């Protein structure tokens, strides 16, 4: 059986992800795995139609397709995202129709599910026969039980292709509304005061609604608001995954293009940031993904802490809850605050005007008060994964993260809570008695709220 592997790692064959593919090839030697380095060669693929056509020919002659990639910033790498855009832009969807496919990723399980949700949706959009996803930890190959699970996954992949197994779709096609936003007069002018507002966009000339929403938001303020188009910045490449920045947050592209200076002088100095973009397939554009991937030179340090972040999006955001969760998780993990999402998807110009005005007012009010919404599982759960990995196996390669986490008391392992440990030991011993358990059950509800009642008793109005 011939399988085409579309390699999403910018590091090509010298990547963790490809070691899993090599393992599969050795474990199943009767099948041929043909690896194509998509992310590493994206510039050549983008510029050369013949190279793109050669890839399509390989896919057409294959029995199955494996999408293999590392997880970068809640998704696939930017260059892989760009390849998916090229499939759509160059009318190549039919080549993928009815072809069996599966996904394999490597990561530390930090939002690997959103990356797989995205790829599953893309495969459904391409009308492929999706056979599941396998999310491996970076070093699962060292664990026999995990390699056994990988083999079972691949065995099912080959079995399903051989037996022409029927598959089901999970994601419905997107419904795009044909609507032109017509902004009304600005009746309420806002003053941002000392707050610096910057709009970051990637708009193209034909993206009428996005441009008009940006202009309408700008017009709501007495202050001059800077709009920066990512497409006009000199960004040489996306993140290469080299981790050279891990030691001291210095990117290998510093002084070689404009990104680092732009991020430090514009993004880092703003109080209110507005991300503005149009939905492209199941995300924003690959240009936006490049922005997020390249910002990894700061590692997992929440450099946007305390900032207000709003979103102006053209496209059916409500139909892509995975994208919204990615953005919510990104802001939450940055210890910043989401002000609101404003979209044009419901086709009401007056409502959009009102939402944009409200986005401006809320941004200023939250910035002035310093309001940051409480953390949710998206950052609480994510923080635990980062904490454990940075304290342990990645302490050296991402030393800058380790020093930041240590300096800010983020290695908050539960085992350090000695008072709770002693109390639990006593309570667990006593709970062996049925009589004691019965008494505890009677008092449990009142005991749970007792600390909170002490706080309430101190409040005087």
Tab-separated table of C-alpha atoms in Angstrom:
chain	number	residue	atom	x	y	z
A	1	UNK	CA	0.000	0.000	0.000
A	2	UNK	CA	1.351	3.453	-0.901
A	3	UNK	CA	0.857	6.231	1.640
A	4	UNK	CA	1.776	9.869	1.066
A	5	UNK	CA	2.975	11.620	4.214
A	6	UNK	CA	2.566	15.392	4.145
A	7	UNK	CA	5.227	16.572	6.587
A	8	UNK	CA	4.217	19.746	8.423
A	9	UNK	CA	7.444	20.315	10.350
A	10	UNK	CA	9.577	23.283	9.225
A	11	UNK	CA	12.590	21.184	10.265
A	12	UNK	CA	11.894	18.651	7.534
A	13	UNK	CA	13.268	15.189	8.167
A	14	UNK	CA	15.188	16.294	11.280
A	15	UNK	CA	12.021	16.639	13.298
A	16	UNK	CA	10.471	14.765	16.190
A	17	UNK	CA	7.321	14.195	14.142
A	18	UNK	CA	9.218	12.429	11.353
A	19	UNK	CA	10.770	9.970	13.802
A	20	UNK	CA	7.258	8.630	14.382
A	21	UNK	CA	6.817	8.257	10.634
A	22	UNK	CA	10.145	6.424	10.423
A	23	UNK	CA	8.965	4.120	13.210
A	24	UNK	CA	5.765	3.359	11.300
A	25	UNK	CA	7.773	2.560	8.183
A	26	UNK	CA	9.982	0.117	10.110
A	27	UNK	CA	7.009	-1.453	11.897
A	28	UNK	CA	5.085	-1.910	8.626
A	29	UNK	CA	7.780	-2.570	5.974
A	30	UNK	CA	5.346	-3.996	3.408
A	31	UNK	CA	3.797	-0.564	2.946
A	32	UNK	CA	5.532	2.356	1.252
A	33	UNK	CA	5.510	5.761	2.956
A	34	UNK	CA	6.459	8.608	0.640
A	35	UNK	CA	7.329	11.732	2.663
A	36	UNK	CA	6.874	15.216	1.194
A	37	UNK	CA	8.332	18.107	3.195
A	38	UNK	CA	5.530	20.635	2.941
A	39	UNK	CA	6.416	23.258	5.553
A	40	UNK	CA	10.151	23.239	4.867
A	41	UNK	CA	9.591	23.761	1.123
A	42	UNK	CA	6.551	26.030	1.232
A	43	UNK	CA	8.243	28.915	-0.592
A	44	UNK	CA	9.121	26.657	-3.531
A	45	UNK	CA	5.648	25.105	-3.464
A	46	UNK	CA	4.021	28.534	-3.402
A	47	UNK	CA	6.141	29.934	-6.229
A	48	UNK	CA	6.276	26.887	-8.486
A	49	UNK	CA	3.126	25.443	-9.995
A	50	UNK	CA	5.014	22.371	-11.198
A	51	UNK	CA	6.124	21.479	-7.657
A	52	UNK	CA	2.557	21.850	-6.431
A	53	UNK	CA	1.288	19.717	-9.320
A	54	UNK	CA	3.898	17.037	-8.546
A	55	UNK	CA	2.568	16.849	-4.982
A	56	UNK	CA	-0.971	16.468	-6.288
A	57	UNK	CA	0.164	13.684	-8.618
A	58	UNK	CA	1.710	11.842	-5.668
A	59	UNK	CA	-1.537	12.189	-3.745
A	60	UNK	CA	-3.565	10.902	-6.702
A	61	UNK	CA	-1.395	7.801	-6.933
A	62	UNK	CA	-1.632	7.050	-3.195
A	63	UNK	CA	-3.914	4.719	-1.260
A	64	UNK	CA	-3.968	7.022	1.767
A	65	UNK	CA	-2.735	10.352	3.120
A	66	UNK	CA	-1.098	10.978	6.482
A	67	UNK	CA	-1.018	14.567	7.685
A	68	UNK	CA	1.946	14.661	10.088
A	69	UNK	CA	2.826	17.814	11.998
A	70	UNK	CA	4.043	19.329	15.262
A	71	UNK	CA	1.566	21.503	17.160
A	72	UNK	CA	2.548	25.179	16.956
A	73	UNK	CA	0.515	27.773	18.835
A	74	UNK	CA	-2.720	25.773	19.184
A	75	UNK	CA	-2.685	24.732	15.506
A	76	UNK	CA	-0.517	23.413	12.704
A	77	UNK	CA	2.571	25.475	11.725
A	78	UNK	CA	1.961	28.548	9.573
A	79	UNK	CA	3.629	27.050	6.483
A	80	UNK	CA	1.384	23.985	6.676
A	81	UNK	CA	-1.590	26.315	6.981
A	82	UNK	CA	-0.397	28.106	3.846
A	83	UNK	CA	-0.291	24.814	1.936
A	84	UNK	CA	-3.908	24.161	2.879
A	85	UNK	CA	-4.786	27.623	1.586
A	86	UNK	CA	-3.032	26.832	-1.707
A	87	UNK	CA	-5.182	23.708	-2.089
A	88	UNK	CA	-8.279	25.888	-1.903
A	89	UNK	CA	-6.902	28.790	-3.937
A	90	UNK	CA	-5.677	26.623	-6.805
A	91	UNK	CA	-8.835	24.552	-7.080
A	92	UNK	CA	-7.198	21.298	-6.043
A	93	UNK	CA	-9.899	20.033	-3.669
A	94	UNK	CA	-11.045	17.289	-6.045
A	95	UNK	CA	-7.652	15.569	-5.821
A	96	UNK	CA	-8.335	14.893	-2.126
A	97	UNK	CA	-11.966	13.810	-2.482
A	98	UNK	CA	-12.780	10.340	-1.104
A	99	UNK	CA	-9.163	9.635	-0.182
A	100	UNK	CA	-8.550	7.929	3.138
A	101	UNK	CA	-6.657	10.081	5.591
A	102	UNK	CA	-5.504	10.397	9.205
A	103	UNK	CA	-3.454	12.818	11.300
A	104	UNK	CA	-0.388	12.300	13.478
A	105	UNK	CA	0.957	15.095	15.660
A	106	UNK	CA	3.697	15.531	18.222
A	107	UNK	CA	3.552	17.994	21.108
A	108	UNK	CA	3.460	18.188	24.896
A	109	UNK	CA	-0.354	17.885	24.671
A	110	UNK	CA	-0.767	21.649	25.044
A	111	UNK	CA	-3.900	22.334	22.978
A	112	UNK	CA	-3.210	19.461	20.614
A	113	UNK	CA	-6.982	18.935	20.447
A	114	UNK	CA	-7.565	22.291	18.731
A	115	UNK	CA	-4.949	21.449	16.109
A	116	UNK	CA	-6.642	18.102	15.445
A	117	UNK	CA	-10.091	19.683	15.358
A	118	UNK	CA	-8.800	22.061	12.693
A	119	UNK	CA	-7.297	19.291	10.576
A	120	UNK	CA	-10.390	17.100	10.905
A	121	UNK	CA	-12.527	20.005	9.688
A	122	UNK	CA	-10.161	20.634	6.762
A	123	UNK	CA	-10.341	16.964	5.767
A	124	UNK	CA	-14.137	17.127	5.925
A	125	UNK	CA	-14.067	20.262	3.745
A	126	UNK	CA	-11.917	18.344	1.251
A	127	UNK	CA	-14.449	15.469	1.357
A	128	UNK	CA	-11.786	13.031	2.530
A	129	UNK	CA	-12.471	9.831	4.461
A	130	UNK	CA	-11.127	10.687	7.905
A	131	UNK	CA	-9.875	7.748	9.969
A	132	UNK	CA	-8.898	9.558	13.139
A	133	UNK	CA	-6.003	11.355	14.766
A	134	UNK	CA	-3.068	10.262	16.864
A	135	UNK	CA	-1.582	12.818	19.245
A	136	UNK	CA	1.788	11.707	20.549
A	137	UNK	CA	3.900	13.239	23.246
A	138	UNK	CA	7.283	14.240	21.872
A	139	UNK	CA	9.039	11.250	23.429
A	140	UNK	CA	6.359	8.566	23.422
A	141	UNK	CA	8.589	6.478	21.155
A	142	UNK	CA	10.611	5.655	24.260
A	143	UNK	CA	7.576	4.055	25.917
A	144	UNK	CA	6.655	0.539	24.661
A	145	UNK	CA	3.000	0.921	25.620
A	146	UNK	CA	2.720	4.093	23.542
A	147	UNK	CA	4.408	2.573	20.494
A	148	UNK	CA	2.018	-0.354	20.782
A	149	UNK	CA	-0.892	2.110	20.703
A	150	UNK	CA	0.625	3.836	17.669
A	151	UNK	CA	0.875	0.514	15.863
A	152	UNK	CA	-2.768	-0.283	16.634
A	153	UNK	CA	-3.766	3.114	15.234
A	154	UNK	CA	-1.812	2.537	12.018
A	155	UNK	CA	-3.072	-1.037	11.697
A	156	UNK	CA	-6.609	0.321	11.773
A	157	UNK	CA	-5.615	2.910	9.176
A	158	UNK	CA	-4.372	0.235	6.765
A	159	UNK	CA	-7.285	-2.106	7.548
A	160	UNK	CA	-9.860	0.634	6.868
A	161	UNK	CA	-8.298	1.495	3.510
A	162	UNK	CA	-8.038	-2.141	2.442
A	163	UNK	CA	-11.641	-2.882	3.386
A	164	UNK	CA	-13.087	0.391	2.092
A	165	UNK	CA	-14.587	1.273	5.480
A	166	UNK	CA	-17.318	3.916	5.517
A	167	UNK	CA	-16.488	7.059	7.489
A	168	UNK	CA	-18.660	9.838	8.870
A	169	UNK	CA	-18.206	13.600	8.783
A	170	UNK	CA	-17.989	15.620	11.960
A	171	UNK	CA	-17.944	19.187	10.629
A	172	UNK	CA	-20.613	20.760	8.447
A	173	UNK	CA	-19.576	22.970	5.514
A	174	UNK	CA	-19.306	26.662	6.357
A	175	UNK	CA	-22.156	28.870	5.234
A	176	UNK	CA	-20.765	32.191	4.007
A	177	UNK	CA	-23.154	35.157	3.943
A	178	UNK	CA	-23.194	37.467	0.927
A	179	UNK	CA	-23.377	40.760	2.799
A	180	UNK	CA	-21.782	44.178	2.358
A	181	UNK	CA	-21.350	46.152	5.529
A	182	UNK	CA	-22.415	49.793	5.237
A	183	UNK	CA	-21.215	51.762	8.270
A	184	UNK	CA	-23.446	54.521	9.589
A	185	UNK	CA	-22.555	57.854	11.122
A	186	UNK	CA	-20.549	57.864	14.331
A	187	UNK	CA	-22.826	59.421	16.955
A	188	UNK	CA	-20.593	58.917	19.981
A	189	UNK	CA	-16.935	59.882	19.913
A	190	UNK	CA	-14.682	58.138	22.416
A	191	UNK	CA	-11.549	59.395	24.118
A	192	UNK	CA	-9.004	56.684	24.885
A	193	UNK	CA	-7.116	59.016	27.214
A	194	UNK	CA	-3.627	57.739	27.978
A	195	UNK	CA	-4.415	54.291	26.599
A	196	UNK	CA	-2.533	53.360	23.455
A	197	UNK	CA	-4.691	51.461	20.966
A	198	UNK	CA	-3.223	49.555	18.027
A	199	UNK	CA	-5.122	47.600	15.384
A	200	UNK	CA	-3.237	44.676	13.820
A	201	UNK	CA	-4.717	43.410	10.572
A	202	UNK	CA	-3.834	41.401	7.494
A	203	UNK	CA	-6.475	42.890	5.197
A	204	UNK	CA	-6.321	42.730	1.437
A	205	UNK	CA	-7.924	45.295	-0.868
A	206	UNK	CA	-10.864	43.025	-1.747
A	207	UNK	CA	-11.820	42.386	1.905
A	208	UNK	CA	-14.361	45.184	1.916
A	209	UNK	CA	-16.191	44.358	5.148
A	210	UNK	CA	-13.022	43.942	7.181
A	211	UNK	CA	-11.610	47.247	5.946
A	212	UNK	CA	-14.865	49.077	6.649
A	213	UNK	CA	-15.129	47.625	10.159
A	214	UNK	CA	-11.585	48.747	10.915
A	215	UNK	CA	-12.321	52.240	9.579
A	216	UNK	CA	-15.570	52.450	11.580
A	217	UNK	CA	-13.809	51.421	14.783
A	218	UNK	CA	-11.059	54.001	14.193
A	219	UNK	CA	-13.610	56.730	13.525
A	220	UNK	CA	-15.105	56.210	16.994
A	221	UNK	CA	-12.086	57.832	18.689
A	222	UNK	CA	-10.806	61.373	18.966
A	223	UNK	CA	-7.289	59.960	19.250
A	224	UNK	CA	-5.341	58.781	16.236
A	225	UNK	CA	-5.276	54.982	16.183
A	226	UNK	CA	-2.502	53.192	14.323
A	227	UNK	CA	-3.410	50.346	11.978
A	228	UNK	CA	-0.602	47.953	11.092
A	229	UNK	CA	-1.062	45.540	8.205
A	230	UNK	CA	0.985	42.371	8.689
A	231	UNK	CA	1.262	42.021	4.918
A	232	UNK	CA	3.259	45.250	4.738
A	233	UNK	CA	5.860	44.112	7.275
A	234	UNK	CA	9.120	42.512	6.204
A	235	UNK	CA	8.720	39.039	7.732
A	236	UNK	CA	11.241	36.744	6.096
A	237	UNK	CA	9.942	33.419	7.323
A	238	UNK	CA	7.689	31.805	9.849
A	239	UNK	CA	8.981	30.069	12.975
A	240	UNK	CA	11.459	27.292	12.119
A	241	UNK	CA	11.065	25.448	15.414
A	242	UNK	CA	14.797	25.740	16.101
A	243	UNK	CA	14.274	26.699	19.806
A	244	UNK	CA	17.359	28.960	19.662
A	245	UNK	CA	15.188	31.549	21.415
A	246	UNK	CA	14.709	29.223	24.388
A	247	UNK	CA	17.884	30.321	26.141
A	248	UNK	CA	17.404	34.114	26.262
A	249	UNK	CA	14.367	34.958	24.080
A	250	UNK	CA	16.591	35.978	21.151
A	251	UNK	CA	15.207	34.919	17.764
A	252	UNK	CA	17.625	33.896	14.985
A	253	UNK	CA	15.814	36.410	12.775
A	254	UNK	CA	16.463	39.369	15.052
A	255	UNK	CA	17.795	42.276	12.923
A	256	UNK	CA	17.163	40.206	9.781
A	257	UNK	CA	13.555	41.287	9.321
A	258	UNK	CA	11.067	43.668	10.947
A	259	UNK	CA	9.095	41.275	13.123
A	260	UNK	CA	10.996	41.433	16.431
A	261	UNK	CA	11.243	45.219	16.423
A	262	UNK	CA	7.559	45.495	15.463
A	263	UNK	CA	6.517	43.172	18.274
A	264	UNK	CA	8.619	44.916	20.906
A	265	UNK	CA	7.895	48.506	19.922
A	266	UNK	CA	4.262	48.188	18.881
A	267	UNK	CA	2.586	45.130	20.446
A	268	UNK	CA	4.402	45.308	23.779
A	269	UNK	CA	3.773	49.041	24.272
A	270	UNK	CA	0.036	49.012	23.547
A	271	UNK	CA	-2.633	49.003	26.241
A	272	UNK	CA	-5.423	47.882	23.914
A	273	UNK	CA	-4.851	45.535	20.980
A	274	UNK	CA	-7.409	44.824	18.293
A	275	UNK	CA	-6.767	41.752	16.141
A	276	UNK	CA	-8.581	42.179	12.803
A	277	UNK	CA	-8.762	39.436	10.203
A	278	UNK	CA	-10.929	37.488	7.786
A	279	UNK	CA	-11.664	33.805	8.179
A	280	UNK	CA	-9.756	31.668	5.699
A	281	UNK	CA	-10.791	27.999	5.704
A	282	UNK	CA	-11.229	27.181	9.442
A	283	UNK	CA	-8.876	29.794	10.903
A	284	UNK	CA	-7.600	33.241	10.015
A	285	UNK	CA	-4.945	33.598	7.314
A	286	UNK	CA	-1.527	31.945	7.241
A	287	UNK	CA	-0.129	35.464	7.645
A	288	UNK	CA	-1.843	35.723	11.037
A	289	UNK	CA	-0.548	32.252	11.909
A	290	UNK	CA	2.954	33.438	11.052
A	291	UNK	CA	2.458	36.334	13.480
A	292	UNK	CA	1.517	33.977	16.312
A	293	UNK	CA	4.244	31.435	15.500
A	294	UNK	CA	6.967	34.051	15.331
A	295	UNK	CA	5.884	35.530	18.663
A	296	UNK	CA	7.138	32.280	20.222
A	297	UNK	CA	10.547	33.931	20.618
A	298	UNK	CA	9.120	34.936	24.008
A	299	UNK	CA	8.384	31.279	24.717
A	300	UNK	CA	5.594	30.717	27.230
A	301	UNK	CA	6.089	34.015	29.040
A	302	UNK	CA	2.757	35.932	29.204
A	303	UNK	CA	4.173	39.115	27.682
A	304	UNK	CA	0.703	40.533	26.974
A	305	UNK	CA	-0.260	40.373	30.627
A	306	UNK	CA	-2.752	43.064	31.617
A	307	UNK	CA	-3.605	44.116	28.070
A	308	UNK	CA	-7.106	44.404	26.642
A	309	UNK	CA	-7.612	42.418	23.428
A	310	UNK	CA	-10.555	42.684	21.061
A	311	UNK	CA	-11.314	40.854	17.826
A	312	UNK	CA	-12.814	42.204	14.604
A	313	UNK	CA	-13.464	39.265	12.318
A	314	UNK	CA	-15.019	39.019	8.890
A	315	UNK	CA	-16.605	35.626	8.401
A	316	UNK	CA	-18.723	32.954	10.118
A	317	UNK	CA	-16.961	32.809	13.494
A	318	UNK	CA	-19.970	31.279	15.253
A	319	UNK	CA	-19.713	28.263	12.924
A	320	UNK	CA	-16.110	27.632	14.004
A	321	UNK	CA	-16.148	27.240	17.808
A	322	UNK	CA	-12.664	25.718	17.594
A	323	UNK	CA	-11.251	29.019	16.312
A	324	UNK	CA	-12.958	30.957	19.067
A	325	UNK	CA	-11.567	28.578	21.681
A	326	UNK	CA	-8.071	28.998	20.269
A	327	UNK	CA	-8.325	32.779	20.578
A	328	UNK	CA	-9.832	32.566	24.064
A	329	UNK	CA	-7.077	30.180	25.154
A	330	UNK	CA	-4.388	32.406	23.653
A	331	UNK	CA	-5.591	35.498	25.522
A	332	UNK	CA	-6.231	33.581	28.748
A	333	UNK	CA	-2.748	32.056	28.702
A	334	UNK	CA	-1.301	35.514	28.091
A	335	UNK	CA	-3.024	36.714	31.304
A	336	UNK	CA	-4.755	39.349	29.202
A	337	UNK	CA	-8.459	40.138	28.860
A	338	UNK	CA	-10.814	39.472	25.947
A	339	UNK	CA	-13.021	42.508	25.485
A	340	UNK	CA	-15.288	41.112	22.763
A	341	UNK	CA	-15.560	39.499	19.335
A	342	UNK	CA	-17.233	41.563	16.608
A	343	UNK	CA	-18.094	39.871	13.298
A	344	UNK	CA	-20.036	40.707	10.155
A	345	UNK	CA	-21.560	37.232	9.938
A	346	UNK	CA	-25.160	38.133	10.816
A	347	UNK	CA	-25.526	40.789	8.141
A	348	UNK	CA	-26.838	43.797	10.086
A	349	UNK	CA	-24.880	47.023	9.556
A	350	UNK	CA	-26.558	48.921	12.376
A	351	UNK	CA	-25.817	46.112	14.817
A	352	UNK	CA	-22.177	45.989	13.706
A	353	UNK	CA	-21.896	49.751	14.279
A	354	UNK	CA	-23.239	49.311	17.790
A	355	UNK	CA	-20.955	46.356	18.525
A	356	UNK	CA	-17.881	48.218	17.293
A	357	UNK	CA	-18.765	51.241	19.411
A	358	UNK	CA	-19.280	48.995	22.424
A	359	UNK	CA	-15.942	47.276	21.752
A	360	UNK	CA	-14.265	50.671	21.979
A	361	UNK	CA	-16.074	51.710	25.169
A	362	UNK	CA	-15.466	48.425	26.953
A	363	UNK	CA	-11.802	48.449	25.944
A	364	UNK	CA	-11.275	51.861	27.530
A	365	UNK	CA	-13.318	51.085	30.627
A	366	UNK	CA	-11.506	47.794	31.263
A	367	UNK	CA	-8.105	49.360	30.566
A	368	UNK	CA	-8.778	52.206	32.993
A	369	UNK	CA	-9.950	49.860	35.734
A	370	UNK	CA	-7.290	47.214	35.082
A	371	UNK	CA	-9.956	44.527	34.759
A	372	UNK	CA	-8.769	41.056	33.717
A	373	UNK	CA	-11.348	38.277	33.671
A	374	UNK	CA	-10.665	35.252	35.925
A	375	UNK	CA	-8.697	32.373	34.453
A	376	UNK	CA	-10.623	29.426	33.071
A	377	UNK	CA	-9.603	25.833	32.477
A	378	UNK	CA	-8.024	26.989	29.207
A	379	UNK	CA	-5.188	28.662	31.100
A	380	UNK	CA	-5.362	26.800	34.418
A	381	UNK	CA	-5.054	23.420	32.712
A	382	UNK	CA	-2.528	24.727	30.210
A	383	UNK	CA	-0.400	26.239	32.978
A	384	UNK	CA	-0.090	22.863	34.698
A	385	UNK	CA	1.210	21.230	31.516
A	386	UNK	CA	3.708	24.026	30.919
A	387	UNK	CA	4.770	24.109	34.572
A	388	UNK	CA	5.556	20.391	34.714
A	389	UNK	CA	7.433	20.329	31.404
A	390	UNK	CA	9.418	23.505	32.004
A	391	UNK	CA	10.405	22.410	35.511
A	392	UNK	CA	11.406	18.990	34.187
A	393	UNK	CA	12.629	17.871	30.797
A	394	UNK	CA	12.649	21.298	29.091
A	395	UNK	CA	14.434	23.208	31.840
A	396	UNK	CA	17.589	23.542	29.743
A	397	UNK	CA	16.348	23.984	26.146
A	398	UNK	CA	13.876	26.682	27.168
A	399	UNK	CA	15.908	28.180	30.005
A	400	UNK	CA	14.258	31.613	29.616
A	401	UNK	CA	10.859	30.096	30.438
A	402	UNK	CA	12.324	28.261	33.414
A	403	UNK	CA	13.850	31.414	34.887
A	404	UNK	CA	10.607	33.351	34.395
A	405	UNK	CA	8.461	30.626	35.961
A	406	UNK	CA	10.864	30.322	38.899
A	407	UNK	CA	11.059	34.083	39.444
A	408	UNK	CA	7.273	34.442	39.480
A	409	UNK	CA	6.515	31.455	41.723
A	410	UNK	CA	4.837	29.490	38.940
A	411	UNK	CA	6.269	26.132	40.018
A	412	UNK	CA	3.373	25.841	42.468
A	413	UNK	CA	3.361	22.094	42.931
A	414	UNK	CA	0.607	20.907	45.298
A	415	UNK	CA	3.069	18.802	47.302
A	416	UNK	CA	4.521	22.022	48.764
A	417	UNK	CA	1.286	22.674	50.673
A	418	UNK	CA	2.469	20.896	53.829
A	419	UNK	CA	-0.460	21.991	55.996
A	420	UNK	CA	-2.940	20.473	53.531
A	421	UNK	CA	-0.854	17.301	53.260
A	422	UNK	CA	-0.837	16.774	57.029
A	423	UNK	CA	-4.556	17.534	57.312
A	424	UNK	CA	-5.380	15.112	54.488
A	425	UNK	CA	-3.345	12.363	56.095
A	426	UNK	CA	-5.223	12.788	59.377
A	427	UNK	CA	-8.618	12.948	57.673
A	428	UNK	CA	-7.948	9.902	55.504
A	429	UNK	CA	-6.982	7.912	58.600
A	430	UNK	CA	-10.119	8.984	60.472
A	431	UNK	CA	-12.318	8.254	57.448
A	432	UNK	CA	-11.678	4.534	57.939
A	433	UNK	CA	-14.315	4.725	60.664
A	434	UNK	CA	-17.920	4.466	59.327
A	435	UNK	CA	-19.133	6.542	62.293
A	436	UNK	CA	-16.679	9.331	61.469
A	437	UNK	CA	-17.630	9.298	57.769
A	438	UNK	CA	-21.287	9.613	58.687
A	439	UNK	CA	-20.570	12.650	60.863
A	440	UNK	CA	-18.439	14.259	58.122
A	441	UNK	CA	-21.190	13.770	55.548
A	442	UNK	CA	-23.663	15.607	57.797
A	443	UNK	CA	-21.330	18.586	58.181
A	444	UNK	CA	-19.788	18.672	54.674
A	445	UNK	CA	-21.947	21.386	53.093
A	446	UNK	CA	-21.573	23.800	55.990
A	447	UNK	CA	-17.836	23.156	56.264
A	448	UNK	CA	-17.333	23.896	52.583
A	449	UNK	CA	-18.836	27.383	52.855
A	450	UNK	CA	-17.388	28.247	56.291
A	451	UNK	CA	-14.255	30.040	54.913
A	452	UNK	CA	-16.436	32.098	52.581
A	453	UNK	CA	-18.843	33.058	55.372
A	454	UNK	CA	-15.907	34.448	57.361
A	455	UNK	CA	-15.198	36.821	54.463
A	456	UNK	CA	-18.856	37.833	54.179
A	457	UNK	CA	-19.093	38.524	57.923
A	458	UNK	CA	-16.309	41.096	57.604
A	459	UNK	CA	-18.132	43.114	54.934
A	460	UNK	CA	-19.931	46.223	56.136
A	461	UNK	CA	-21.998	48.239	53.682
